[in-house]
C-alpha positions as a Python dict, from the first residue, in 0.01 Angstrom:
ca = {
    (1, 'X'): (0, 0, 0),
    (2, 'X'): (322, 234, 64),
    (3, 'X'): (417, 213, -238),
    (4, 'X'): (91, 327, -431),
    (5, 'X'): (73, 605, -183),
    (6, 'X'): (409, 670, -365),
    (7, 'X'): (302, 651, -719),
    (8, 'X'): (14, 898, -620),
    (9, 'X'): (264, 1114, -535),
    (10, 'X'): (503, 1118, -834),
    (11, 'X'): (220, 1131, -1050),
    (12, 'X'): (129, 1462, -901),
    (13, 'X'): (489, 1668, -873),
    (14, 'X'): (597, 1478, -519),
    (15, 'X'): (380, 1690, -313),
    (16, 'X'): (86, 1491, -119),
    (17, 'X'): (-226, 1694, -161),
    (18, 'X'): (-423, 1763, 158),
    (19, 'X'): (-789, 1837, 176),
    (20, 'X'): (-933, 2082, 393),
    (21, 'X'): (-1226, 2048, 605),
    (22, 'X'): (-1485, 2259, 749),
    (23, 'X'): (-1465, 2222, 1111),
    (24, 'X'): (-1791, 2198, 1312),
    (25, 'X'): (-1719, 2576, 1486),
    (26, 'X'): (-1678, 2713, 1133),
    (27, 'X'): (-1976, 2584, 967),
    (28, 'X'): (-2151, 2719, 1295),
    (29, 'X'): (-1979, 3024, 1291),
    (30, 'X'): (-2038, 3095, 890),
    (31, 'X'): (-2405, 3018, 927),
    (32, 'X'): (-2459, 3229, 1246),
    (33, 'X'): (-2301, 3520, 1084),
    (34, 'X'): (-2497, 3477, 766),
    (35, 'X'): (-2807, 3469, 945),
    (36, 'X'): (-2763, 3771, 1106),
    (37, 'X'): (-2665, 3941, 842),
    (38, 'X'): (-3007, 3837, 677),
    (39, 'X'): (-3169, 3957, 934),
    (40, 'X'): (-2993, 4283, 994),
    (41, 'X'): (-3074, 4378, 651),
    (42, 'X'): (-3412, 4289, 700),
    (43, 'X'): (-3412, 4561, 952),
    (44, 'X'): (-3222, 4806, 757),
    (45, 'X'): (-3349, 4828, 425),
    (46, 'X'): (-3708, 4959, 523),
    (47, 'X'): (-3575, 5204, 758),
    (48, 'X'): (-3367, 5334, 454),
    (49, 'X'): (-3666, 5329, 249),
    (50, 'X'): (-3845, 5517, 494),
    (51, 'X'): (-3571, 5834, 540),
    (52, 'X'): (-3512, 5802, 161),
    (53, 'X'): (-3818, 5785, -11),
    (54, 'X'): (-3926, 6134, -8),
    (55, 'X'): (-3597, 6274, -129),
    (56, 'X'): (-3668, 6050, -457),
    (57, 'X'): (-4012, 6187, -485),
    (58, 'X'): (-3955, 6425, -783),
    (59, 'X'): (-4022, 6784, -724),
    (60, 'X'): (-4383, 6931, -840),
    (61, 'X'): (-4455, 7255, -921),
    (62, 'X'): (-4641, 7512, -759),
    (63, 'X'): (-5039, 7509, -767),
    (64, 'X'): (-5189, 7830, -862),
    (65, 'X'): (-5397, 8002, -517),
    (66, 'X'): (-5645, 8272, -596),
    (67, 'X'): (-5609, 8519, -374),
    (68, 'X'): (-5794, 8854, -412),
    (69, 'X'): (-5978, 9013, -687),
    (70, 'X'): (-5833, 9202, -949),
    (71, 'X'): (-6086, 9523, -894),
    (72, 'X'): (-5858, 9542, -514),
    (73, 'X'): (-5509, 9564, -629),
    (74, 'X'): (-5408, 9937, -618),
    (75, 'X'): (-5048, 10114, -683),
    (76, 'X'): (-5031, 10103, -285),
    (77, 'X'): (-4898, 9762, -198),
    (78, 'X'): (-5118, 9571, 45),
    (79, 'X'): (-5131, 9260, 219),
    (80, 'X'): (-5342, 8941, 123),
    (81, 'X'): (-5337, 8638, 311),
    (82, 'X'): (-5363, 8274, 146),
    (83, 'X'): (-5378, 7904, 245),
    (84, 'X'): (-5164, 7640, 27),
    (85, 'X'): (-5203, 7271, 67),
    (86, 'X'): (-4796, 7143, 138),
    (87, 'X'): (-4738, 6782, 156),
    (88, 'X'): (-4388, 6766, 341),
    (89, 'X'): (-4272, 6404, 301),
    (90, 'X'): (-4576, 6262, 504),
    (91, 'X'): (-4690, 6505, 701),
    (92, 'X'): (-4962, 6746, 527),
    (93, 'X'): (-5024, 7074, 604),
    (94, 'X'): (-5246, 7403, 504),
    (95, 'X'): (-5037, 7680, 610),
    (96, 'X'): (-5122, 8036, 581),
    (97, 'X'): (-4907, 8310, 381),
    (98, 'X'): (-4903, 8671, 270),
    (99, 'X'): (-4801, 8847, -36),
    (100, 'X'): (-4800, 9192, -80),
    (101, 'X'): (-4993, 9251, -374),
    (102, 'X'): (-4932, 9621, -617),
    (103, 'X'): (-4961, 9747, -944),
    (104, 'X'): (-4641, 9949, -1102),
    (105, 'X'): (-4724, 10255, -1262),
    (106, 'X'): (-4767, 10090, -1636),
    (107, 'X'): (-5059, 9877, -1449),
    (108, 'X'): (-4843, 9545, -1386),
    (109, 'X'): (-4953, 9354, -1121),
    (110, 'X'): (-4708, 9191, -907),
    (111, 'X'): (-4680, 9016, -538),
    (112, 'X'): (-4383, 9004, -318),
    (113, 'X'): (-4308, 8764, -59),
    (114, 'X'): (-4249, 8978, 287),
    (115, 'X'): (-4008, 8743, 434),
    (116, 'X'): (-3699, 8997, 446),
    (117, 'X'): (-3392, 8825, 327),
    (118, 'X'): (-3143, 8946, 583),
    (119, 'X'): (-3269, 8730, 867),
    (120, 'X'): (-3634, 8589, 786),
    (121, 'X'): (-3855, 8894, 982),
    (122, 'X'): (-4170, 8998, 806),
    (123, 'X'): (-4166, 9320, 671),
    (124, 'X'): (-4434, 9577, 651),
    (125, 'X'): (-4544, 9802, 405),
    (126, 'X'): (-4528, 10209, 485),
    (127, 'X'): (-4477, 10097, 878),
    (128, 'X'): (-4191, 10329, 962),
    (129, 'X'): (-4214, 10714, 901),
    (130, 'X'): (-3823, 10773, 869),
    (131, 'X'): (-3882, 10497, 559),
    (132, 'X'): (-4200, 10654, 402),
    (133, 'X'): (-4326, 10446, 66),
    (134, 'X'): (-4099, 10166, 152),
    (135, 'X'): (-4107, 9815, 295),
    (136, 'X'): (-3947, 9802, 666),
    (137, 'X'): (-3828, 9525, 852),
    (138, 'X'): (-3845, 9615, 1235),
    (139, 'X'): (-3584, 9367, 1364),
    (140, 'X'): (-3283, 9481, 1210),
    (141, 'X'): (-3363, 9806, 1000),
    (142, 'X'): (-3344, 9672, 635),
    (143, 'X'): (-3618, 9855, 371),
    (144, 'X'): (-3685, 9757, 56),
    (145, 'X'): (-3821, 9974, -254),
    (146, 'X'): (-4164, 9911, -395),
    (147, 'X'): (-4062, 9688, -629),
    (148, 'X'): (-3863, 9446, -354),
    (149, 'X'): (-3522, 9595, -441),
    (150, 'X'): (-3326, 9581, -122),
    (151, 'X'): (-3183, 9932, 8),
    (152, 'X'): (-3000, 9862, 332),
    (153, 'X'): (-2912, 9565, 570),
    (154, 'X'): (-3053, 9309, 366),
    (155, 'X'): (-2805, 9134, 88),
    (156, 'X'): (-3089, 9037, -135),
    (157, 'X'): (-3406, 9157, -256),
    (158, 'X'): (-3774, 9020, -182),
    (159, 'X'): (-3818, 8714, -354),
    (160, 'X'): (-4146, 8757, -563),
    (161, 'X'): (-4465, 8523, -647),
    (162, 'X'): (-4514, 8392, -988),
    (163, 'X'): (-4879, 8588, -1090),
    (164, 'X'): (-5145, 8516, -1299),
    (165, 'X'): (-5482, 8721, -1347),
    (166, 'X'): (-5774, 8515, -1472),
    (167, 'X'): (-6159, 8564, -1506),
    (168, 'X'): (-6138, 8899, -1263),
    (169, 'X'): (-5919, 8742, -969),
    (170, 'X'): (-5542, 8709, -912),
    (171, 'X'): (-5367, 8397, -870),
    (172, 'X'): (-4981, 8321, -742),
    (173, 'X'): (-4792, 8050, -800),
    (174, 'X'): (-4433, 7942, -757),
    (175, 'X'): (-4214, 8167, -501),
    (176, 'X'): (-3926, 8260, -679),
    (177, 'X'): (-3584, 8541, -725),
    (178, 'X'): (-3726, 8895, -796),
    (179, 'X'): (-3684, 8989, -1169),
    (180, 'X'): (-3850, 9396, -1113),
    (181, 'X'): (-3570, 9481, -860),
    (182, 'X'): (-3224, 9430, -1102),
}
């Protein structure tokens, strides 16, 4: 018997092959680990899903809100309150916001957004005599002209509302950078 164990081995370059075994502790180990790994995932992946899924969601566009009636809109800015449905990943909301509706003097009608852009205060229209027909934020002093365009403090002008007049009533849309005030 030696001496075919020998002939095995010429045959094969002189080296005896050996054959490795899984022990009992590594079979145990490797399916331990696997399963937990399963199940760790299972865990995982909807949670990911979850924080995810409303980043992914693409973007829509704004709906158009009426707001006030064309007859109302005057070359004095004034202030008009509206609600907008917002669906914020899964919460849903109705908030209420204001634009600060005007004509210009060639009978354009346009809304501003009074969040002031140095800080986030709502401005006012006409609300501080040493800043007479201008918008004034009280927190920090910046005023804005009629049409938005930022005068002091502020780095940026009022950001304006997309605007649409149909059958006798305004309507705003998307918030967006103000075009009148460059």
């Amino acid at each position: 018997m030696s001496e075919h164990n020998n002939q095995d081995e010429h045959h094969q370059g002189g080296t005896a092959v050996k054959r490795r075994e899984m022990s009992r502790r590594q079979f145990l180990s490797y399916t331990l680990g696997g399963a937990t790994a399963f199940m760790g995932a299972g865990m995982i992946v909807p949670m990911l899903r979850f924080a995810v899924d409303p980043v992914l969601q693409p973007k829509t566009e704004a709906a158009w809100v009426k707001v006030v009636e064309e007859t109302k809109i005057t070359e004095t800015p004034a202030s008009f309150k509206f609600k907008v449905h917002q669906v914020d990943g899964w919460w849903e909301s109705d908030p209420e916001l204001e634009a600060w509706i005007s004509k210009d003097k060639a009978g354009n009608i346009f809304a501003l957004n009074p969040t002031c852009k140095h800080l986030g205060c709502t401005v006012d229209w006409n609300s501080n005599p040493a800043f007479k027909d201008q918008y004034y934020c009280p927190c920090h002093g910046a005023h804005y002209t009629a049409d938005g365009k930022n005068l002091a403090v502020a780095p940026l002008p009022l950001d304006q509302y997309e605007l649409k007049t149909e059958n006798g009533f305004v309507y705003v849309g998307q918030l967006g950078p103000n075009k009148r005030a460059q």
